[in-house]
Amino acid sequence: MFSKILIANRGEIALRVIRACKELGVQSVAVHSTADANAMHVRMADEAICIGPPASAASYLSFPAIISACTITGAEAVHPGYGFLAENAEFAQILEDHGITFIGPSAEHVRMMGDKITAKKTMLELGVPCVPGHEGGVDSANEAAAVAAEIGFPVIVKATGGGGGRGMRIAHSPEQIDSAYSTARSEALAAFGNDEVYIEKYIERPRHVEVQIIGDGKGKAVHLGERDCSLQRRHQKILEEAPGPSITPEMREDIGSRCAAAAAGIGYSGAGTIEFVFSDGEFYFIEMNTRLQVEHPVTEAVFSVDIVREQIRVAAGLPLSFSQSDLAIRGHAIEVRINAESLPDFRPCPGRVTAFHAPGGPGIRMDTPIYMGYEIPPWYDSMIGKVIVHASDRNSALAKLSQALDELIIDGIDHTVPLFQELVTNPDIKSGSYDVTWLERWLLGRFQ
């Protein structure tokens, strides 16, 4: 086991990793920008080191700053959390070159799954169902039109190296393909420095379902069921639950075993999530996230496992602490992401938290870096916490979530708690009959 781990992140995920380190008896090192000098993860870690000014490019995204912090503190491994450098193959490789363990998959696997075309080809070869589409990148508007006509409209143009909803455009007809192609390329270049795009069939109004896997890097892997992440705004998840309300045990076993076999087949190490669109009882692979997900707590709740602890163990060369036969779903869990944003326009709302009270009670968990007096900086993502509930069934979990949201107090800033207080009483949410387009359609009707 490692003696010291540096967490190359901030906010609630840095706190989450620090807690796992403490339980394993491992020293933790927090890094921070000057804007985060008073952040909770800085207070809770065993050591803390400033790595630069507020701008992410000069601090949390700076390879030299993080490598130097490892050297100064003697950290043997780096946990990247999610976001920032969590899926950066170059960063993983540089750590390896410096003799520092990256707590995650190999640079090769990060690179493989970061390229959407390569990822899709790999998954097809490993028996994972994929969305119908073109085999490779599309190099011109004329080729895009020909490929789209062959696949059949509607189609979606997607960035090869994309994610988070950027570099994606839908074309419902031949007249829209030129604009979709050029816009997706320019957005991909600006966001990812790579303007290559590919084209797939657009599955209208699907659910977004993802399968959590963990591999030991030595040819063994398990799946921990699925999460439904269909409640989204602008391709960003805001509510996640496990198990998926539309997934039968037979579907779960089939897709889960395929995903675990695929991870084992490539010798995958650590946690990863294989994401699908789900429609009419069929799964279609869209991408693999080679990192811990924001929504991992709902899986931890229903399987009674610690995914972060398992990441650290596997990276240290230890075997998985459970087998597939040890894993069984118990109850239902739901997570909502609380953002410092004003409604109805979802404008980021940094500022000072003047009062804070976290909800409590059996089956209620809140992961957050905020405290009374905390100044939320304007430099980073607006998510300020996650409320996670676990109960015996979905209806009970929704009732518990409603209770937790009513108990939660965050004063001094605008936030999205009122949105969730309204959503948990909506008939479609209560019945589970929603898809990835539902929230934006509801918001349009609600706030227009």
Tab-separated table of C-alpha atoms in Angstrom:
chain	number	residue	atom	x	y	z
A	1	MET	CA	0.000	0.000	0.000
A	2	PHE	CA	1.097	3.576	-0.624
A	3	SER	CA	2.273	5.674	2.288
A	4	LYS	CA	1.269	9.031	0.769
A	5	ILE	CA	-1.191	10.033	-1.982
A	6	LEU	CA	-1.567	13.446	-3.596
A	7	ILE	CA	-5.075	14.439	-4.712
A	8	ALA	CA	-4.892	16.442	-7.935
A	9	ASN	CA	-8.305	18.018	-7.528
A	10	ARG	CA	-10.460	20.225	-5.338
A	11	GLY	CA	-13.935	20.448	-3.829
A	12	GLU	CA	-16.075	17.538	-2.702
A	13	ILE	CA	-14.179	14.912	-4.693
A	14	ALA	CA	-10.888	15.879	-3.040
A	15	LEU	CA	-12.591	15.455	0.348
A	16	ARG	CA	-13.978	12.089	-0.766
A	17	VAL	CA	-10.503	10.800	-1.635
A	18	ILE	CA	-9.010	12.190	1.589
A	19	ARG	CA	-11.588	10.217	3.600
A	20	ALA	CA	-10.704	6.996	1.753
A	21	CYS	CA	-7.014	7.623	2.419
A	22	LYS	CA	-7.638	8.092	6.134
A	23	GLU	CA	-9.577	4.817	6.334
A	24	LEU	CA	-6.679	3.028	4.615
A	25	GLY	CA	-4.086	4.625	6.906
A	26	VAL	CA	-2.526	6.543	4.002
A	27	GLN	CA	-1.233	10.109	4.302
A	28	SER	CA	-2.986	12.594	1.997
A	29	VAL	CA	-1.664	15.690	0.243
A	30	ALA	CA	-4.029	18.413	-0.956
A	31	VAL	CA	-3.031	20.789	-3.723
A	32	HIS	CA	-4.734	24.129	-4.111
A	33	SER	CA	-4.727	27.372	-6.030
A	34	THR	CA	-4.486	30.692	-4.230
A	35	ALA	CA	-8.276	30.993	-4.622
A	36	ASP	CA	-8.730	27.758	-2.644
A	37	ALA	CA	-6.426	28.565	0.282
A	38	ASN	CA	-9.380	28.322	2.704
A	39	ALA	CA	-11.063	25.350	1.038
A	40	MET	CA	-12.195	22.419	3.169
A	41	HIS	CA	-9.997	19.872	1.359
A	42	VAL	CA	-6.973	21.970	2.300
A	43	ARG	CA	-8.001	21.866	5.957
A	44	MET	CA	-8.741	18.133	6.013
A	45	ALA	CA	-5.639	16.738	4.274
A	46	ASP	CA	-2.524	15.756	6.199
A	47	GLU	CA	-0.490	18.182	4.082
A	48	ALA	CA	-1.365	20.975	1.667
A	49	ILE	CA	0.649	22.782	-0.967
A	50	CYS	CA	-0.209	25.747	-3.161
A	51	ILE	CA	0.370	25.048	-6.847
A	52	GLY	CA	-0.516	28.333	-8.513
A	53	PRO	CA	-2.944	31.187	-9.145
A	54	PRO	CA	-6.744	30.782	-9.486
A	55	ALA	CA	-6.847	29.979	-13.212
A	56	SER	CA	-7.030	26.184	-13.659
A	57	ALA	CA	-4.478	26.197	-16.474
A	58	ALA	CA	-1.869	27.581	-14.097
A	59	SER	CA	-2.751	25.358	-11.130
A	60	TYR	CA	-5.002	22.275	-11.255
A	61	LEU	CA	-4.154	21.602	-14.925
A	62	SER	CA	-0.434	22.294	-14.629
A	63	PHE	CA	1.676	19.140	-15.054
A	64	PRO	CA	4.887	20.769	-13.705
A	65	ALA	CA	3.097	22.156	-10.639
A	66	ILE	CA	1.607	18.782	-9.700
A	67	ILE	CA	4.807	16.830	-10.390
A	68	SER	CA	6.739	19.352	-8.273
A	69	ALA	CA	4.193	18.971	-5.467
A	70	CYS	CA	4.705	15.193	-5.556
A	71	THR	CA	8.475	15.642	-5.402
A	72	ILE	CA	8.336	18.148	-2.540
A	73	THR	CA	5.932	16.089	-0.414
A	74	GLY	CA	7.202	12.613	-1.329
A	75	ALA	CA	3.814	11.478	-2.640
A	76	GLU	CA	4.063	8.082	-4.336
A	77	ALA	CA	0.735	8.221	-6.150
A	78	VAL	CA	-1.761	10.716	-7.550
A	79	HIS	CA	-5.543	10.385	-7.427
A	80	PRO	CA	-7.034	12.662	-10.105
A	81	GLY	CA	-10.665	12.594	-8.920
A	82	TYR	CA	-12.882	13.535	-11.862
A	83	GLY	CA	-12.582	16.443	-14.279
A	84	PHE	CA	-9.318	18.369	-14.615
A	85	LEU	CA	-6.638	15.728	-15.426
A	86	ALA	CA	-8.618	12.567	-14.655
A	87	GLU	CA	-8.808	11.476	-18.307
A	88	ASN	CA	-5.587	13.000	-19.593
A	89	ALA	CA	-3.411	10.260	-21.075
A	90	GLU	CA	-0.373	12.528	-21.305
A	91	PHE	CA	-0.604	13.302	-17.595
A	92	ALA	CA	-0.895	9.599	-16.721
A	93	GLN	CA	2.148	8.855	-18.880
A	94	ILE	CA	4.246	11.669	-17.382
A	95	LEU	CA	3.475	10.435	-13.864
A	96	GLU	CA	4.569	6.946	-14.880
A	97	ASP	CA	7.767	8.371	-16.409
A	98	HIS	CA	8.503	10.061	-13.074
A	99	GLY	CA	7.920	6.872	-11.101
A	100	ILE	CA	4.624	8.117	-9.639
A	101	THR	CA	1.541	5.879	-9.731
A	102	PHE	CA	-1.543	7.236	-11.455
A	103	ILE	CA	-4.577	5.948	-9.532
A	104	GLY	CA	-6.554	4.992	-12.587
A	105	PRO	CA	-6.147	2.988	-15.774
A	106	SER	CA	-3.005	2.928	-17.877
A	107	ALA	CA	-2.222	5.836	-20.199
A	108	GLU	CA	-2.854	3.415	-23.065
A	109	HIS	CA	-6.423	2.730	-21.919
A	110	VAL	CA	-7.122	6.410	-21.215
A	111	ARG	CA	-5.951	7.196	-24.742
A	112	MET	CA	-7.884	4.301	-26.277
A	113	MET	CA	-11.200	5.263	-24.700
A	114	GLY	CA	-10.615	9.002	-25.070
A	115	ASP	CA	-10.758	8.590	-28.840
A	116	LYS	CA	-14.422	7.832	-29.503
A	117	ILE	CA	-13.795	6.063	-32.829
A	118	THR	CA	-11.150	3.759	-31.341
A	119	ALA	CA	-13.350	3.152	-28.296
A	120	LYS	CA	-16.312	2.148	-30.443
A	121	LYS	CA	-14.230	-0.223	-32.586
A	122	THR	CA	-12.742	-1.787	-29.453
A	123	MET	CA	-16.127	-2.296	-27.829
A	124	LEU	CA	-17.593	-3.833	-30.975
A	125	GLU	CA	-14.718	-6.307	-31.064
A	126	LEU	CA	-15.342	-7.133	-27.380
A	127	GLY	CA	-19.038	-7.843	-27.888
A	128	VAL	CA	-20.514	-4.603	-26.510
A	129	PRO	CA	-23.489	-3.297	-28.588
A	130	CYS	CA	-22.865	0.078	-30.258
A	131	VAL	CA	-24.925	2.790	-31.932
A	132	PRO	CA	-25.094	2.247	-35.725
A	133	GLY	CA	-22.753	4.661	-37.455
A	134	HIS	CA	-19.720	5.347	-39.603
A	135	GLU	CA	-16.563	3.356	-38.849
A	136	GLY	CA	-14.136	6.306	-38.842
A	137	GLY	CA	-13.767	10.075	-38.874
A	138	VAL	CA	-15.445	12.279	-41.456
A	139	ASP	CA	-13.139	14.687	-43.297
A	140	SER	CA	-15.439	16.937	-45.330
A	141	ALA	CA	-18.968	18.289	-45.532
A	142	ASN	CA	-19.580	16.247	-48.678
A	143	GLU	CA	-18.485	13.060	-46.923
A	144	ALA	CA	-20.666	13.980	-43.958
A	145	ALA	CA	-23.691	14.309	-46.245
A	146	ALA	CA	-22.988	10.947	-47.882
A	147	VAL	CA	-22.443	9.166	-44.554
A	148	ALA	CA	-25.601	10.678	-43.064
A	149	ALA	CA	-27.661	9.614	-46.063
A	150	GLU	CA	-26.313	6.065	-45.737
A	151	ILE	CA	-27.069	5.854	-42.004
A	152	GLY	CA	-30.446	7.559	-42.295
A	153	PHE	CA	-31.678	10.691	-40.537
A	154	PRO	CA	-31.676	11.850	-37.822
A	155	VAL	CA	-27.917	11.625	-37.192
A	156	ILE	CA	-25.582	13.123	-34.622
A	157	VAL	CA	-22.161	14.579	-35.455
A	158	LYS	CA	-19.797	14.025	-32.516
A	159	ALA	CA	-16.250	15.060	-31.666
A	160	THR	CA	-13.795	12.161	-31.615
A	161	GLY	CA	-12.093	13.507	-28.497
A	162	GLY	CA	-15.156	15.126	-26.976
A	163	GLY	CA	-17.280	14.836	-23.910
A	164	GLY	CA	-19.672	16.754	-21.694
A	165	GLY	CA	-22.005	17.556	-24.572
A	166	ARG	CA	-19.485	19.707	-26.435
A	167	GLY	CA	-18.680	19.093	-30.089
A	168	MET	CA	-22.078	17.450	-30.689
A	169	ARG	CA	-24.724	18.530	-33.198
A	170	ILE	CA	-27.901	16.819	-34.426
A	171	ALA	CA	-29.091	16.870	-38.048
A	172	HIS	CA	-32.704	15.868	-38.659
A	173	SER	CA	-32.541	16.318	-42.439
A	174	PRO	CA	-30.062	16.674	-45.349
A	175	GLU	CA	-30.494	20.455	-45.152
A	176	GLN	CA	-29.060	20.508	-41.623
A	177	ILE	CA	-25.997	18.307	-42.092
A	178	ASP	CA	-23.596	20.992	-43.387
A	179	SER	CA	-24.294	23.273	-40.428
A	180	ALA	CA	-24.125	20.397	-37.917
A	181	TYR	CA	-20.811	19.212	-39.356
A	182	SER	CA	-19.088	22.615	-39.425
A	183	THR	CA	-20.383	23.676	-35.995
A	184	ALA	CA	-19.373	20.396	-34.331
A	185	ARG	CA	-15.880	20.628	-35.834
A	186	SER	CA	-15.288	24.230	-34.785
A	187	GLU	CA	-16.604	23.585	-31.280
A	188	ALA	CA	-14.483	20.438	-30.946
A	189	LEU	CA	-11.351	22.311	-32.022
A	190	ALA	CA	-11.997	25.091	-29.497
A	191	ALA	CA	-12.823	22.716	-26.638
A	192	PHE	CA	-10.434	19.810	-27.221
A	193	GLY	CA	-7.812	20.977	-29.732
A	194	ASN	CA	-8.976	18.235	-32.112
A	195	ASP	CA	-11.589	18.897	-34.798
A	196	GLU	CA	-12.075	15.295	-35.956
A	197	VAL	CA	-15.717	14.218	-35.871
A	198	TYR	CA	-17.696	11.093	-36.644
A	199	ILE	CA	-21.362	10.399	-37.364
A	200	GLU	CA	-23.822	8.038	-35.705
A	201	LYS	CA	-27.512	7.343	-35.879
A	202	TYR	CA	-29.316	9.655	-33.461
A	203	ILE	CA	-31.496	7.681	-31.072
A	204	GLU	CA	-34.398	9.994	-30.244
A	205	ARG	CA	-35.568	10.306	-26.651
A	206	PRO	CA	-33.510	7.456	-25.164
A	207	ARG	CA	-32.537	6.948	-21.551
A	208	HIS	CA	-28.911	7.379	-20.496
A	209	VAL	CA	-27.750	4.250	-18.666
A	210	GLU	CA	-24.176	3.553	-17.550
A	211	VAL	CA	-22.509	0.452	-16.152
A	212	GLN	CA	-19.895	0.732	-13.402
A	213	ILE	CA	-16.925	-1.610	-13.730
A	214	ILE	CA	-13.739	-2.175	-11.741
A	215	GLY	CA	-10.772	-4.125	-13.090
A	216	ASP	CA	-7.637	-5.372	-11.368
A	217	GLY	CA	-5.347	-4.753	-14.366
A	218	LYS	CA	-4.525	-8.461	-14.503
A	219	GLY	CA	-7.435	-9.771	-16.529
A	220	LYS	CA	-10.183	-9.752	-13.895
A	221	ALA	CA	-13.084	-7.328	-13.720
A	222	VAL	CA	-16.511	-7.028	-12.128
A	223	HIS	CA	-19.547	-4.881	-12.816
A	224	LEU	CA	-21.557	-3.062	-10.165
A	225	GLY	CA	-24.825	-2.784	-12.011
A	226	GLU	CA	-26.092	0.298	-13.763
A	227	ARG	CA	-27.028	3.878	-13.014
A	228	ASP	CA	-29.730	5.810	-14.826
A	229	CYS	CA	-28.567	9.359	-15.591
A	230	SER	CA	-31.351	10.439	-17.934
A	231	LEU	CA	-32.310	13.661	-16.168
A	232	GLN	CA	-30.018	16.078	-17.980
A	233	ARG	CA	-29.751	19.700	-19.007
A	234	ARG	CA	-27.545	20.500	-22.002
A	235	HIS	CA	-26.076	16.991	-21.818
A	236	GLN	CA	-25.068	17.557	-18.183
A	237	LYS	CA	-26.461	15.111	-15.617
A	238	ILE	CA	-28.285	16.580	-12.638
A	239	LEU	CA	-29.911	13.492	-11.053
A	240	GLU	CA	-28.702	9.890	-11.045
A	241	GLU	CA	-30.130	6.722	-9.567
A	242	ALA	CA	-29.343	3.058	-9.100
A	243	PRO	CA	-30.660	0.674	-10.107
A	244	GLY	CA	-32.194	2.032	-13.314
A	245	PRO	CA	-36.010	2.123	-13.119
A	246	SER	CA	-36.329	0.745	-16.676
A	247	ILE	CA	-33.789	-2.100	-16.377
A	248	THR	CA	-34.844	-5.674	-15.600
A	249	PRO	CA	-32.574	-8.112	-13.732
A	250	GLU	CA	-32.099	-10.052	-16.991
A	251	MET	CA	-31.013	-6.909	-18.860
A	252	ARG	CA	-28.680	-5.994	-16.006
A	253	GLU	CA	-26.974	-9.378	-16.002
A	254	ASP	CA	-26.570	-9.399	-19.770
A	255	ILE	CA	-25.123	-5.907	-20.239
A	256	GLY	CA	-23.179	-6.035	-16.977
A	257	SER	CA	-21.433	-9.287	-17.844
A	258	ARG	CA	-20.592	-7.951	-21.310
A	259	CYS	CA	-19.041	-4.825	-19.817
A	260	ALA	CA	-17.063	-6.754	-17.202
A	261	ALA	CA	-15.806	-9.140	-19.885
A	262	ALA	CA	-14.775	-6.210	-22.084
A	263	ALA	CA	-12.843	-4.576	-19.221
A	264	ALA	CA	-11.165	-7.876	-18.386
A	265	GLY	CA	-10.397	-8.445	-22.060
A	266	ILE	CA	-8.248	-5.327	-22.318
A	267	GLY	CA	-6.698	-5.758	-18.854
A	268	TYR	CA	-8.356	-2.619	-17.528
A	269	SER	CA	-7.226	-1.358	-14.121
A	270	GLY	CA	-9.349	0.588	-11.661
A	271	ALA	CA	-12.799	2.138	-11.911
A	272	GLY	CA	-14.495	2.968	-15.188
A	273	THR	CA	-17.956	3.579	-16.542
A	274	ILE	CA	-19.311	2.252	-19.816
A	275	GLU	CA	-22.085	4.533	-21.005
A	276	PHE	CA	-25.078	3.693	-23.176
A	277	VAL	CA	-28.179	5.166	-24.670
A	278	PHE	CA	-31.058	2.814	-23.926
A	279	SER	CA	-34.152	2.606	-26.127
A	280	ASP	CA	-36.841	-0.034	-26.684
A	281	GLY	CA	-35.019	-2.539	-24.499
A	282	GLU	CA	-31.697	-2.172	-26.363
A	283	PHE	CA	-28.349	-0.797	-25.168
A	284	TYR	CA	-26.067	1.169	-27.502
A	285	PHE	CA	-22.524	2.066	-26.373
A	286	ILE	CA	-21.617	5.744	-26.627
A	287	GLU	CA	-18.395	6.137	-24.617
A	288	MET	CA	-16.311	4.913	-21.720
A	289	ASN	CA	-15.239	7.223	-18.908
A	290	THR	CA	-11.885	6.025	-17.610
A	291	ARG	CA	-12.294	7.604	-14.173
A	292	LEU	CA	-14.431	7.924	-11.109
A	293	GLN	CA	-17.846	9.437	-11.837
A	294	VAL	CA	-19.573	12.245	-9.943
A	295	GLU	CA	-22.474	9.853	-9.354
A	296	HIS	CA	-20.469	6.942	-7.929
A	297	PRO	CA	-22.100	7.252	-4.452
A	298	VAL	CA	-25.417	5.775	-5.614
A	299	THR	CA	-23.600	2.605	-6.683
A	300	GLU	CA	-21.694	2.535	-3.400
A	301	ALA	CA	-24.992	2.772	-1.530
A	302	VAL	CA	-26.816	-0.088	-3.241
A	303	PHE	CA	-23.798	-2.429	-3.289
A	304	SER	CA	-22.267	-1.443	0.081
A	305	VAL	CA	-18.824	-0.940	-1.442
A	306	ASP	CA	-16.243	1.854	-1.373
A	307	ILE	CA	-15.244	2.478	-4.988
A	308	VAL	CA	-12.503	4.999	-4.133
A	309	ARG	CA	-10.935	2.588	-1.663
A	310	GLU	CA	-10.981	-0.080	-4.359
A	311	GLN	CA	-9.315	2.283	-6.839
A	312	ILE	CA	-6.464	2.864	-4.413
A	313	ARG	CA	-6.081	-0.833	-3.579
A	314	VAL	CA	-5.927	-1.871	-7.233
A	315	ALA	CA	-3.426	0.878	-8.081
A	316	ALA	CA	-1.234	-0.415	-5.232
A	317	GLY	CA	-1.215	-3.867	-6.860
A	318	LEU	CA	-3.695	-5.522	-4.505
A	319	PRO	CA	-6.462	-7.817	-5.779
A	320	LEU	CA	-10.100	-6.821	-5.905
A	321	SER	CA	-11.603	-7.211	-2.442
A	322	PHE	CA	-14.789	-8.812	-3.816
A	323	SER	CA	-15.871	-11.064	-6.663
A	324	GLN	CA	-18.936	-10.805	-8.884
A	325	SER	CA	-20.805	-13.338	-6.771
A	326	ASP	CA	-20.316	-11.134	-3.692
A	327	LEU	CA	-22.180	-8.231	-5.294
A	328	ALA	CA	-25.931	-7.854	-4.872
A	329	ILE	CA	-28.203	-4.814	-5.101
A	330	ARG	CA	-29.871	-3.729	-1.866
A	331	GLY	CA	-32.558	-1.077	-2.165
A	332	HIS	CA	-32.516	2.077	-4.262
A	333	ALA	CA	-30.311	5.193	-4.226
A	334	ILE	CA	-30.707	8.637	-5.790
A	335	GLU	CA	-28.249	11.534	-6.082
A	336	VAL	CA	-28.899	15.155	-7.003
A	337	ARG	CA	-26.174	17.655	-7.865
A	338	ILE	CA	-26.536	20.989	-6.092
A	339	ASN	CA	-25.109	23.909	-8.075
A	340	ALA	CA	-24.477	27.517	-7.073
A	341	GLU	CA	-26.674	28.817	-9.879
A	342	SER	CA	-29.614	31.173	-10.132
A	343	LEU	CA	-32.894	30.005	-11.614
A	344	PRO	CA	-34.366	29.984	-14.186
A	345	ASP	CA	-31.309	30.837	-16.316
A	346	PHE	CA	-28.817	28.622	-14.402
A	347	ARG	CA	-26.330	31.467	-14.221
A	348	PRO	CA	-23.335	30.670	-11.942
A	349	CYS	CA	-23.701	32.394	-8.580
A	350	PRO	CA	-20.444	32.490	-6.612
A	351	GLY	CA	-20.379	34.256	-3.276
A	352	ARG	CA	-20.235	33.843	0.506
A	353	VAL	CA	-22.232	31.124	2.251
A	354	THR	CA	-23.829	32.874	5.236
A	355	ALA	CA	-25.586	29.820	6.693
A	356	PHE	CA	-25.269	26.096	6.051
A	357	HIS	CA	-26.965	23.024	7.488
A	358	ALA	CA	-26.565	19.584	5.912
A	359	PRO	CA	-29.470	17.120	6.012
A	360	GLY	CA	-29.088	14.018	8.159
A	361	GLY	CA	-30.711	10.813	9.272
A	362	PRO	CA	-30.575	7.172	8.161
A	363	GLY	CA	-29.772	6.725	4.493
A	364	ILE	CA	-28.901	10.390	3.843
A	365	ARG	CA	-25.426	11.499	2.775
A	366	MET	CA	-24.193	14.878	1.595
A	367	ASP	CA	-20.822	15.317	-0.067
A	368	THR	CA	-19.892	19.009	-0.093
A	369	PRO	CA	-16.898	21.292	0.425
A	370	ILE	CA	-18.931	24.273	1.676
A	371	TYR	CA	-19.291	25.599	5.225
A	372	MET	CA	-20.713	28.726	6.838
A	373	GLY	CA	-18.488	31.622	5.807
A	374	TYR	CA	-17.025	29.796	2.804
A	375	GLU	CA	-16.474	32.012	-0.228
A	376	ILE	CA	-17.393	30.090	-3.389
A	377	PRO	CA	-14.839	31.163	-6.005
A	378	PRO	CA	-15.901	32.154	-9.532
A	379	TRP	CA	-13.099	30.226	-11.198
A	380	TYR	CA	-14.416	26.671	-11.156
A	381	ASP	CA	-17.414	24.438	-11.757
A	382	SER	CA	-20.583	25.614	-10.024
A	383	MET	CA	-21.357	22.282	-8.310
A	384	ILE	CA	-21.215	22.805	-4.533
A	385	GLY	CA	-22.483	19.474	-3.306
A	386	LYS	CA	-24.374	16.243	-3.812
A	387	VAL	CA	-27.248	14.885	-1.761
A	388	ILE	CA	-27.428	11.089	-1.858
A	389	VAL	CA	-30.250	9.040	-0.349
A	390	HIS	CA	-30.648	5.280	0.042
A	391	ALA	CA	-33.854	3.445	0.937
A	392	SER	CA	-35.509	0.064	0.524
A	393	ASP	CA	-37.225	0.977	-2.755
A	394	ARG	CA	-37.517	3.829	-5.263
A	395	ASN	CA	-40.626	5.439	-3.802
A	396	SER	CA	-39.073	5.462	-0.343
A	397	ALA	CA	-35.866	6.935	-1.774
A	398	LEU	CA	-37.821	9.765	-3.431
A	399	ALA	CA	-39.627	10.481	-0.156
A	400	LYS	CA	-36.306	10.514	1.701
A	401	LEU	CA	-34.808	12.832	-0.944
A	402	SER	CA	-37.718	15.247	-0.505
A	403	GLN	CA	-37.143	15.237	3.250
A	404	ALA	CA	-33.396	15.817	2.835
A	405	LEU	CA	-33.883	18.733	0.432
A	406	ASP	CA	-36.364	20.369	2.795
A	407	GLU	CA	-33.844	20.078	5.637
A	408	LEU	CA	-30.887	21.421	3.633
A	409	ILE	CA	-30.088	25.086	4.324
A	410	ILE	CA	-27.699	27.093	2.130
A	411	ASP	CA	-28.008	30.875	2.547
A	412	GLY	CA	-26.109	33.753	0.968
A	413	ILE	CA	-26.105	32.439	-2.588
A	414	ASP	CA	-28.595	31.239	-5.174
A	415	HIS	CA	-28.670	27.484	-5.743
A	416	THR	CA	-30.635	24.729	-7.460
A	417	VAL	CA	-32.254	23.105	-4.414
A	418	PRO	CA	-35.688	24.615	-5.268
A	419	LEU	CA	-35.537	22.933	-8.679
A	420	PHE	CA	-35.163	19.506	-7.095
A	421	GLN	CA	-37.826	20.213	-4.495
A	422	GLU	CA	-40.225	20.714	-7.381
A	423	LEU	CA	-38.967	17.803	-9.477
A	424	VAL	CA	-39.332	15.146	-6.761
A	425	THR	CA	-43.096	15.729	-6.733
A	426	ASN	CA	-43.504	15.568	-10.528
A	427	PRO	CA	-45.563	12.557	-11.685
A	428	ASP	CA	-43.117	11.663	-14.473
A	429	ILE	CA	-40.177	11.660	-12.076
A	430	LYS	CA	-42.115	9.664	-9.493
A	431	SER	CA	-43.065	7.052	-12.109
A	432	GLY	CA	-39.589	6.997	-13.684
A	433	SER	CA	-41.063	7.697	-17.120
A	434	TYR	CA	-38.586	10.260	-18.426
A	435	ASP	CA	-35.759	10.343	-20.983
A	436	VAL	CA	-32.732	12.541	-21.761
A	437	THR	CA	-34.918	15.200	-23.395
A	438	TRP	CA	-37.511	15.400	-20.602
A	439	LEU	CA	-35.911	18.026	-18.378
A	440	GLU	CA	-35.249	20.579	-21.095
A	441	ARG	CA	-38.803	20.200	-22.379
A	442	TRP	CA	-40.141	20.594	-18.830
A	443	LEU	CA	-37.960	23.639	-18.162
A	444	LEU	CA	-39.139	25.262	-21.375
A	445	GLY	CA	-42.743	24.885	-20.308
A	446	ARG	CA	-42.077	25.752	-16.680
A	447	PHE	CA	-40.122	28.991	-17.100
A	448	GLN	CA	-41.236	30.333	-20.468
